[in-house]
Coordinates of C-alpha atoms in Angstrom, one line a residue:
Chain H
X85 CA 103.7 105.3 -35.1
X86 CA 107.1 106.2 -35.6
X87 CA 109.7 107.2 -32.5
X88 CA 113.4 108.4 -31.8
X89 CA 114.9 110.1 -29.0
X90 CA 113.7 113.1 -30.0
X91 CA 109.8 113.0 -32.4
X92 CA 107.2 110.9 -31.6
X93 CA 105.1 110.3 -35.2
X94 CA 101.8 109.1 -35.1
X95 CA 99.5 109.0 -38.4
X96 CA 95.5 109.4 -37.6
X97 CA 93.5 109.9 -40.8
X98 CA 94.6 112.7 -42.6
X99 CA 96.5 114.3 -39.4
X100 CA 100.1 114.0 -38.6
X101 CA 101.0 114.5 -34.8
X102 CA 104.1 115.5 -34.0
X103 CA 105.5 115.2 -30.2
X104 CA 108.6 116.5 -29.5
X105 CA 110.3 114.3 -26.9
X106 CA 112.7 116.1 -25.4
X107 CA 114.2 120.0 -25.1
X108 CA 115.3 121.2 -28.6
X109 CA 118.3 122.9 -28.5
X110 CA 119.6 123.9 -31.6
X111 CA 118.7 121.8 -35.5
X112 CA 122.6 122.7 -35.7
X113 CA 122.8 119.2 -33.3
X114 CA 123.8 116.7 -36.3
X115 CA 121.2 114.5 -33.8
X116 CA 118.1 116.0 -34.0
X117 CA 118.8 117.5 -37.4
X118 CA 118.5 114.1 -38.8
X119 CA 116.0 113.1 -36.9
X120 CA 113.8 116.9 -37.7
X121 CA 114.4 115.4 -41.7
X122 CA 112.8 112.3 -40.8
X123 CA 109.8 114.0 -39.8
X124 CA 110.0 116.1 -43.0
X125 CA 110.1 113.1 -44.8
X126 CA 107.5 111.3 -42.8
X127 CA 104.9 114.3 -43.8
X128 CA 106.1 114.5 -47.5
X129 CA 105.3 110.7 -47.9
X130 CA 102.4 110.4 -45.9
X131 CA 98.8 111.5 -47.3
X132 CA 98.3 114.2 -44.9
X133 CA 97.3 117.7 -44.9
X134 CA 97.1 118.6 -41.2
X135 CA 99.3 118.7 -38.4
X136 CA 99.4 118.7 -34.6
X137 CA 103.0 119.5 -32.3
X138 CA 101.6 117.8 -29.3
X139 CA 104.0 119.1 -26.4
X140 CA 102.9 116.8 -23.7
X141 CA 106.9 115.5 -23.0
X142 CA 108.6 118.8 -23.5
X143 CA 108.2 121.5 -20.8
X144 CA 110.1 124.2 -22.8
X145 CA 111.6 124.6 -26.1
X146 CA 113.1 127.8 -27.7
X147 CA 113.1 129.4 -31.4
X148 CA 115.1 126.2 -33.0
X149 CA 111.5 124.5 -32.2
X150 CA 109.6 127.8 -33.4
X151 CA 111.8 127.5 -36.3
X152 CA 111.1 123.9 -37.1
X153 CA 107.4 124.5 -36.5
X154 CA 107.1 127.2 -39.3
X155 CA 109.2 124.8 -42.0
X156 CA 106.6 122.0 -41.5
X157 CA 103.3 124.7 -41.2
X158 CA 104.8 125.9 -44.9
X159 CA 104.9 122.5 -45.9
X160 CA 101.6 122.3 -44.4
X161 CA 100.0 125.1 -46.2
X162 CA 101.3 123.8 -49.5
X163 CA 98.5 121.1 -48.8
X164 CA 96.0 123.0 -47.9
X165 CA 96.0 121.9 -44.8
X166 CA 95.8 123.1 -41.5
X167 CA 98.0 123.0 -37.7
X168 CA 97.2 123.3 -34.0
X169 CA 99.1 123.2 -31.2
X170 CA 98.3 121.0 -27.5
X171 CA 99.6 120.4 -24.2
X172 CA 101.8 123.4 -24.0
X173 CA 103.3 123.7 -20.6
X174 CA 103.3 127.4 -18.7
X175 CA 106.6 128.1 -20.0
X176 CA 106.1 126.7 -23.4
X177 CA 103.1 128.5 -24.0
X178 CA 104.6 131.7 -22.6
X179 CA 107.1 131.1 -25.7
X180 CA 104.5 130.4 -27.7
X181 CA 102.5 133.4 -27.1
X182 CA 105.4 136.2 -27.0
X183 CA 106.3 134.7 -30.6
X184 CA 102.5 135.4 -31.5
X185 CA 102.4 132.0 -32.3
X186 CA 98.7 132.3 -31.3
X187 CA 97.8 133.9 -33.8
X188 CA 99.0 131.7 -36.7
X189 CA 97.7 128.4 -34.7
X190 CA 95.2 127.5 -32.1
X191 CA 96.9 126.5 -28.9
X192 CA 94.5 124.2 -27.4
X193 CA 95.0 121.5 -24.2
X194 CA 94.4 118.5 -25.7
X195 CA 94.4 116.5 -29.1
X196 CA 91.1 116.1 -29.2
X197 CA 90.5 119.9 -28.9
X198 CA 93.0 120.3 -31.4
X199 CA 91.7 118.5 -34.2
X200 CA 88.2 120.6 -33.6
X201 CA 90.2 123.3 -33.7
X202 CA 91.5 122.5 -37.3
X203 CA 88.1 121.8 -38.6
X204 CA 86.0 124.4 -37.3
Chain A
X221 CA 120.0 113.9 19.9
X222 CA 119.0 112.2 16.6
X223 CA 115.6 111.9 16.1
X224 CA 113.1 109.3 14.1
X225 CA 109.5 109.3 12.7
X226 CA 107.7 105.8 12.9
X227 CA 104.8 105.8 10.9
X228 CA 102.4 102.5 11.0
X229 CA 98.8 102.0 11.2
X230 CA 99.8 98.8 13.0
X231 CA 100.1 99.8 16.8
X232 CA 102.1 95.9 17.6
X233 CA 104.3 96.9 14.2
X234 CA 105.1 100.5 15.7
X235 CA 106.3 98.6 18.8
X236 CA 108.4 96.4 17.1
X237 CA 110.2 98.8 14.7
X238 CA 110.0 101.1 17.8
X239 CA 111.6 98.8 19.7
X240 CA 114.6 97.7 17.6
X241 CA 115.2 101.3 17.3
X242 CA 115.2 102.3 21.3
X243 CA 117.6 99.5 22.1
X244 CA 120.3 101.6 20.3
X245 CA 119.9 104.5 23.2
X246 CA 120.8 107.0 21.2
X247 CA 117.9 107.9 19.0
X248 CA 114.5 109.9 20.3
X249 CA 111.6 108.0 18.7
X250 CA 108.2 109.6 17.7
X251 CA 105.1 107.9 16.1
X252 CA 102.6 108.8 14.0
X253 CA 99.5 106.3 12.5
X254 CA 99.7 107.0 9.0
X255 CA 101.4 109.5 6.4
X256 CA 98.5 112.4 7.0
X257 CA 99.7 112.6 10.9
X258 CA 103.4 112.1 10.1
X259 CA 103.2 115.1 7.7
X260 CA 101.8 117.4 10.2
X261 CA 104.6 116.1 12.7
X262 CA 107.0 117.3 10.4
X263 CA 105.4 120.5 10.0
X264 CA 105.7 121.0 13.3
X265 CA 109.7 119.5 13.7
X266 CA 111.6 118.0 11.4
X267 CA 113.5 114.6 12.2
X268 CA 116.8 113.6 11.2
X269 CA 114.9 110.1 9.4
X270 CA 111.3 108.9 8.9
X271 CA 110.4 105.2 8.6
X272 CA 107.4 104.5 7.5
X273 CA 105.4 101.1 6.6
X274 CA 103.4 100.5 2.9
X275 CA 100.0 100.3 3.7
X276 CA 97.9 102.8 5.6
X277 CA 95.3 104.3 5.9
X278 CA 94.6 108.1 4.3
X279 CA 98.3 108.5 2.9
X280 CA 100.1 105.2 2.5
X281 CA 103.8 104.9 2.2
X282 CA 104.4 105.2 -1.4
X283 CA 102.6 108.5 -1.2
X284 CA 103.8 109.9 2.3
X285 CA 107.5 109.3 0.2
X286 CA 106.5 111.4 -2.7
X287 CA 105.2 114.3 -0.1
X288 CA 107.9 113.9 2.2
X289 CA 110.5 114.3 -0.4
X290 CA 109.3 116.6 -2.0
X291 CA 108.6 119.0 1.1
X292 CA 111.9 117.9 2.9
X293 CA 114.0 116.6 0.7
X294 CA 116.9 116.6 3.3
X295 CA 114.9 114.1 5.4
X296 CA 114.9 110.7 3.9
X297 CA 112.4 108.3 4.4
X298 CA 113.0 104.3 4.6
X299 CA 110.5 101.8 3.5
X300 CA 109.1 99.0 5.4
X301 CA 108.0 96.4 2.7
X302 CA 106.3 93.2 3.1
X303 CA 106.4 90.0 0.6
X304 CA 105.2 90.7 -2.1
X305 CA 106.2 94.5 -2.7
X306 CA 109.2 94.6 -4.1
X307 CA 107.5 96.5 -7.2
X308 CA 106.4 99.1 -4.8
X309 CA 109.8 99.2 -3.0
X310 CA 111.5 100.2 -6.5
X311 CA 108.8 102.4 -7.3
X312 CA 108.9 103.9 -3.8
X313 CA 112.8 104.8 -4.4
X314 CA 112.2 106.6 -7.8
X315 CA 109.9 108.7 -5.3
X316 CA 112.6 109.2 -3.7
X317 CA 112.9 107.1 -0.6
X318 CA 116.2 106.6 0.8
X319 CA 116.1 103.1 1.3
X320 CA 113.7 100.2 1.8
X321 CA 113.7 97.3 4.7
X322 CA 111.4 94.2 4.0
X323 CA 109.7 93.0 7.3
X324 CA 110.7 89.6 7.0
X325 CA 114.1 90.6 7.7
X326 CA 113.8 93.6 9.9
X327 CA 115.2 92.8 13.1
X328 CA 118.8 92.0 11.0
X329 CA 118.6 94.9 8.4
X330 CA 117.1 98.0 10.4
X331 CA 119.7 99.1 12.0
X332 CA 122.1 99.1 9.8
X333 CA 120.1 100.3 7.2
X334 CA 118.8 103.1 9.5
X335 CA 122.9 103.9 10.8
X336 CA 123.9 104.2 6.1
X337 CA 121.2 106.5 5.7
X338 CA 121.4 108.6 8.4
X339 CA 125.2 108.8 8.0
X340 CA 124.8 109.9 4.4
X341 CA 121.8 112.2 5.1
X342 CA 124.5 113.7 7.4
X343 CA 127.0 114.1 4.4
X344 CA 124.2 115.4 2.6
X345 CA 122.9 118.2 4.6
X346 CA 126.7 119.4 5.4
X347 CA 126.9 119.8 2.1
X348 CA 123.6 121.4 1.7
X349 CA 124.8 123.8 4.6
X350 CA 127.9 124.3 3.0
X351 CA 127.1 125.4 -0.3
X352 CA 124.7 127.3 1.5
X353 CA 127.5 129.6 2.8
X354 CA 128.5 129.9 -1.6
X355 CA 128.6 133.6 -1.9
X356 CA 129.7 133.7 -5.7
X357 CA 131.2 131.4 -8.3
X358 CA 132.7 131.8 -11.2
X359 CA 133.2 129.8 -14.6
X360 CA 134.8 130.0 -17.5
X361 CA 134.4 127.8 -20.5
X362 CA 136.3 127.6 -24.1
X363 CA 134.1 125.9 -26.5
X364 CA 134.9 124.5 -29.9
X365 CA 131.8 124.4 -32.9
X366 CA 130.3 121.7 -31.6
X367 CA 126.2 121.6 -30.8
X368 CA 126.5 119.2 -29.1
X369 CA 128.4 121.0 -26.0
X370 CA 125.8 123.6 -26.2
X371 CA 122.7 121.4 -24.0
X372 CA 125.1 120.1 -21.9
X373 CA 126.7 123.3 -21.0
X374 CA 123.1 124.8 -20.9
X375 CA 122.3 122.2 -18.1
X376 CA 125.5 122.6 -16.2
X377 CA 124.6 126.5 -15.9
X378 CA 121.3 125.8 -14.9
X379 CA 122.0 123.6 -12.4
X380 CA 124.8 126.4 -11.1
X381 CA 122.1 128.7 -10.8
X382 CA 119.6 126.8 -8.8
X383 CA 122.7 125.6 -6.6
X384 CA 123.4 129.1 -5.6
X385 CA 120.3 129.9 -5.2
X386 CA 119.4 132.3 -7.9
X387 CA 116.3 130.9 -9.6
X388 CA 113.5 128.7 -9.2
X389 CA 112.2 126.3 -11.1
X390 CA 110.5 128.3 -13.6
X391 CA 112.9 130.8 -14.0
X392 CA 115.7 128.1 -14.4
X393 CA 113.5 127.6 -17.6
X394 CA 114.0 130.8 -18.8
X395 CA 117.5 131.2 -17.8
X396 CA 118.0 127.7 -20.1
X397 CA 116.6 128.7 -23.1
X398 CA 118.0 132.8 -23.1
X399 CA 121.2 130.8 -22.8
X400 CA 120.6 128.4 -25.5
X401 CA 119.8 131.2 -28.0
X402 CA 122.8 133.1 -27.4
X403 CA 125.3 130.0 -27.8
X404 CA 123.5 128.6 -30.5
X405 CA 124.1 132.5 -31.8
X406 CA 127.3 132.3 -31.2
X407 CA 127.9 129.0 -32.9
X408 CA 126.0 129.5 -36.2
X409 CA 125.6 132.9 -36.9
X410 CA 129.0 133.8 -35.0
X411 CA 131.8 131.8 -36.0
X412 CA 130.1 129.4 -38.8
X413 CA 129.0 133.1 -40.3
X414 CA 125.5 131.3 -41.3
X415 CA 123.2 133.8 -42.1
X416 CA 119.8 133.4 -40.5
X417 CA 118.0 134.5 -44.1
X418 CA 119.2 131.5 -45.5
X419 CA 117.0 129.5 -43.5
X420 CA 113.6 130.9 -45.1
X421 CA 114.9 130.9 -48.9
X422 CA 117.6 127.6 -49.3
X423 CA 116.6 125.6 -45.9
X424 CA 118.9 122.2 -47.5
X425 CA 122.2 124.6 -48.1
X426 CA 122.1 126.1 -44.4
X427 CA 121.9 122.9 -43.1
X428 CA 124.1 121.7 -44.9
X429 CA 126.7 124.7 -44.0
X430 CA 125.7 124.0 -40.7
X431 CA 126.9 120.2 -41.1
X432 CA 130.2 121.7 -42.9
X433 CA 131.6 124.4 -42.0
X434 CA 133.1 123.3 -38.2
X435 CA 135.6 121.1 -39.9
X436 CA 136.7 124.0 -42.2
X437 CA 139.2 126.7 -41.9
X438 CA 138.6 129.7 -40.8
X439 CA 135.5 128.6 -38.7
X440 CA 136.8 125.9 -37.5
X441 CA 139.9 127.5 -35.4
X442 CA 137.1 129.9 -33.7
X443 CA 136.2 128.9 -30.4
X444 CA 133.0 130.4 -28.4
X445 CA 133.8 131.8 -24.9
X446 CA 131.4 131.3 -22.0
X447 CA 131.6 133.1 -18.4
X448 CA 129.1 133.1 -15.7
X449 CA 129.3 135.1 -12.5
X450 CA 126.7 133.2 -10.6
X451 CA 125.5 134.8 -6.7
X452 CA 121.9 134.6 -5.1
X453 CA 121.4 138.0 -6.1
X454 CA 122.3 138.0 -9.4
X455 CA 123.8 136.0 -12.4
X456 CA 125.7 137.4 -15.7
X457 CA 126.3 135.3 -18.5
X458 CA 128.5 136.4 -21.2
X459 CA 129.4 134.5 -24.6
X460 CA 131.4 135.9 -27.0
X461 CA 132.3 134.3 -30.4
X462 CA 135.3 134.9 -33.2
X463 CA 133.3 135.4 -36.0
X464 CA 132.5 138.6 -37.7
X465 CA 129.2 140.3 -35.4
X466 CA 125.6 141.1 -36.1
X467 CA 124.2 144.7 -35.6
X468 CA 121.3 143.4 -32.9
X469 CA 120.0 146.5 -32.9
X470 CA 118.8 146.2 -36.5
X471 CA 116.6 143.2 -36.3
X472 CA 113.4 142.9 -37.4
X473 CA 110.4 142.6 -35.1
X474 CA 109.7 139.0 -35.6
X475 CA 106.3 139.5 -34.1
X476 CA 105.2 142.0 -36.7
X477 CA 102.5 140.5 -39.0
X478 CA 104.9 140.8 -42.1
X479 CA 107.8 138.8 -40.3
X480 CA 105.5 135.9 -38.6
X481 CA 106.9 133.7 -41.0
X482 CA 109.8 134.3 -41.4
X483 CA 111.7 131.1 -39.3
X484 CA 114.4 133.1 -38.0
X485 CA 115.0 136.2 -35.4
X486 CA 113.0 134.8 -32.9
X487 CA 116.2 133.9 -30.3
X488 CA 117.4 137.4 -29.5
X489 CA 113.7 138.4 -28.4
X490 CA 113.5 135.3 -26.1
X491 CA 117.0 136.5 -24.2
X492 CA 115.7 140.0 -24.3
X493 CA 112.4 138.5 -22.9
X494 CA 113.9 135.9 -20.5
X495 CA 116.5 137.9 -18.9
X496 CA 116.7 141.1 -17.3
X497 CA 119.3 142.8 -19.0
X498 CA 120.7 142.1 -22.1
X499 CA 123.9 143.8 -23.4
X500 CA 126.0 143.5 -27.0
X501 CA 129.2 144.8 -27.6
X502 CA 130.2 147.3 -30.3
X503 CA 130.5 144.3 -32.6
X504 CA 127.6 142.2 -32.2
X505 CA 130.4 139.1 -31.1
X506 CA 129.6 139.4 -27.5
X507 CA 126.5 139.0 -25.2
X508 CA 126.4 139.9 -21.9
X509 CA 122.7 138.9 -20.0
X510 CA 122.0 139.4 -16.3
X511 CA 118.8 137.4 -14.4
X512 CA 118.2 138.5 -11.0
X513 CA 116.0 136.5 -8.8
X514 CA 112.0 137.6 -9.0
X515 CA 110.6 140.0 -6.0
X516 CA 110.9 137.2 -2.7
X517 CA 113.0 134.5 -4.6
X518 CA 116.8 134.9 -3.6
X519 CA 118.1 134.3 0.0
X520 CA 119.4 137.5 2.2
X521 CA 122.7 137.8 1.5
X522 CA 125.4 140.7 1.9
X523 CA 126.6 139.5 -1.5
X524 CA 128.1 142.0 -4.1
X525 CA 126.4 141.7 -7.5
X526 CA 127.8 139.8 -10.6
X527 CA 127.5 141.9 -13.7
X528 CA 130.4 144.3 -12.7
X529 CA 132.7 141.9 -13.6
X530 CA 131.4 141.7 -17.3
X531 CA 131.8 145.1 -19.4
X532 CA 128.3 146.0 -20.4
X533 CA 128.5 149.7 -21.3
X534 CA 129.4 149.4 -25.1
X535 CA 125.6 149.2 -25.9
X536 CA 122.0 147.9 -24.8

């Protein structure tokens, strides 16, 4: 498991989960710009093909966390692979669901339901 | 006439702390068994202090701090700890207690510890009442390209807003991330003149444009303007930027099927979502967005709006 201020990494199997730690403002912050390229890098070196955002610690985020969602789910797709999303708060899910998020990913409560969301 | 709470399951520990608070005269004592009775006390009438001891039965003291605070939080409750607690006691003032007395040394430290709180819970609620009176405020910021400002100003306007009453919790969310859009609007696409399209075909050159430009001429002379008119009716946010505008009008549906992936043009939906009105000059430079509380949430006040102030009639 891997942490900064900002992404908590965990490896299990052939999952990558990915839990934001804190509110994203903008990938423009030099900060969490370098610390969103770790994470890159994390899933480019890692023998992975699935992915989880697990927002447990972040009660909202905005479109510079939508955006960084859909540069890892291409990444993602290039594998094969697939991503869910858990633990969504009211007001992240309400983001995630006026984005139509929903529709590309399964928004589920927990990890566990997450990863059977991925393989059913 | 000041009054206390006393909460103990202990009836010889209520007299004590009962007693060592009567001999000051000036203070109207009431009592209460454990942290279930003293919240339906303060249902009925609130005290100026509470003081309540650890263990109990039903609701102990840790969790009678957490309720109270939350319920009251102009009422602060002091701790009665005995050996042994001290992990508790620290824990019980993240709750939110006010202070914390250990028996052994209670007939030295109560008093005094009950006259500081009570003096700054004074302090407190003045201010409380004063801000309270806080019709409208008004604030003006000059930012250079820096992201890093942008949370921290984010915060500070949120924090405004819930101060003056104009949102809850839930909409301070909202409030937050409409205005983190437009600024980080402002900042790239504005004055940096980052197109969002190059995020989707060359992610590695926007980024690094984003990393560059602020220290270069001409972006990095433009500044980003923030005002807020803030009232418990209403609150209009307006940032403007130097750079060259955007048409908002001809952006693409980001929620159409062909657009899903696309990774940008999802920020100007979430202000349009997230506030109530949303207005952009002629231009595209400047964004003017108004929140007014939900049906129930603001306070009665004889306050004029906010918005007038701002010019929103170039376009919606």
């Amino acid at each position: 498991m891997s942490r900064t201020d900002t992404f908590e990494v965990e490896q299990d199997g052939d999952t990558l989960f990915v839990m934001p730690l804190r509110a994203i403002s903008s990938l423009a912050d030099e900060s969490v710009r370098h610390e969103w390229e770790r994470v890159l890098k994390q899933f480019d070196e890692a023998e992975v093909s699935n992915v989880v955002f697990d927002f447990e610690k972040t009660r909202y985020f905005g479109s510079s966390m939508l955006e960084a969602m859909l540069v890892l789910w291409k990444r993602v797709r290039g594998r094969d692979g697939s991503m869910a999303l858990c633990n969504a708060s009211h007001e992240g899910l309400e983001v995630l669901q006026l984005s139509k998020f929903d529709t590309l990913w399964p928004l589920c409560d927990s990890r566990q339901a997450a990863l059977a969301a991925m393989h059913s | 006439m000041t009054s206390i709470y006393v909460v103990d399951d202990s009836a010889a520990d209520r007299r004590l702390v009962g007693g060592l608070l009567e001999q000051q005269g000036e203070w109207a004592i009431e009592y209460a068994s454990d942290g279930v009775e003293a919240l339906a006390l303060m249902e009925k009438e609130l005290p100026d202090l509470v003081i309540t001891d650890l263990q109990m039965p039903n609701m102990d003291g840790l969790q009678l701090v957490s309720a109270a605070t939350e319920r009251y939080p102009l009422v602060p409750v002091i701790l009665i700890t005995s050996k042994g607690s001290e992990e508790i006691a620290v824990e019980a003032l993240k709750h939110g207690a006010a202070s914390y007395v250990p028996k052994r040394v209670l007939a030295d430290s109560l008093i005094e510890t009950v006259e500081n709180v009570l003096m700054l819970s004074t302090q407190k609620r003045s201010h409380a009442r004063l801000l309270g009176c806080l019709v409208r405020s008004h604030y003006a910021f000059e930012l250079v390209n820096d992201p890093m400002l942008i949370p921290s100003l984010v915060t500070y306007l949120q924090d405004e807003s819930t101060r003056v009453g104009l949102c809850t919790e839930s909409e301070r969310i909202r409030i937050g991330v409409a205005l983190d859009e437009a600024l980080v609007n402002a900042l790239v696409h504005g004055n940096l003149e980052i197109g969002s399209g190059l995020r989707d075909t060359d992610h590695k050159t926007y980024m690094q444009l984003v990393r560059e430009r602020p220290t270069q001429p001409p972006y990095s002379t433009r500044r980003i303007y923030v005002e807020a008119n803030l009232s418990p009716k209403e609150g209009a946010f307006l940032v403007r930027d130097e750079g060259c505008g955007f048409n908002p009008w001809g952006l693409p549906d980001p929620t159409d099927p062909a657009n899903m992936e696309q990774v940008g043009g999802r920020g100007v939906m979430l202000m349009r979502t997230f506030m109530d009105e949303v207005h952009y000059n002629e231009h595209g430079n400047q964004v003017v967005m108004i929140k007014r509380p939900s049906a129930g949430e603001h306070s009665s006040s004889d306050d004029n709006g906010s918005s007038e102030d701002f010019d929103t009639s170039e376009n919606d």
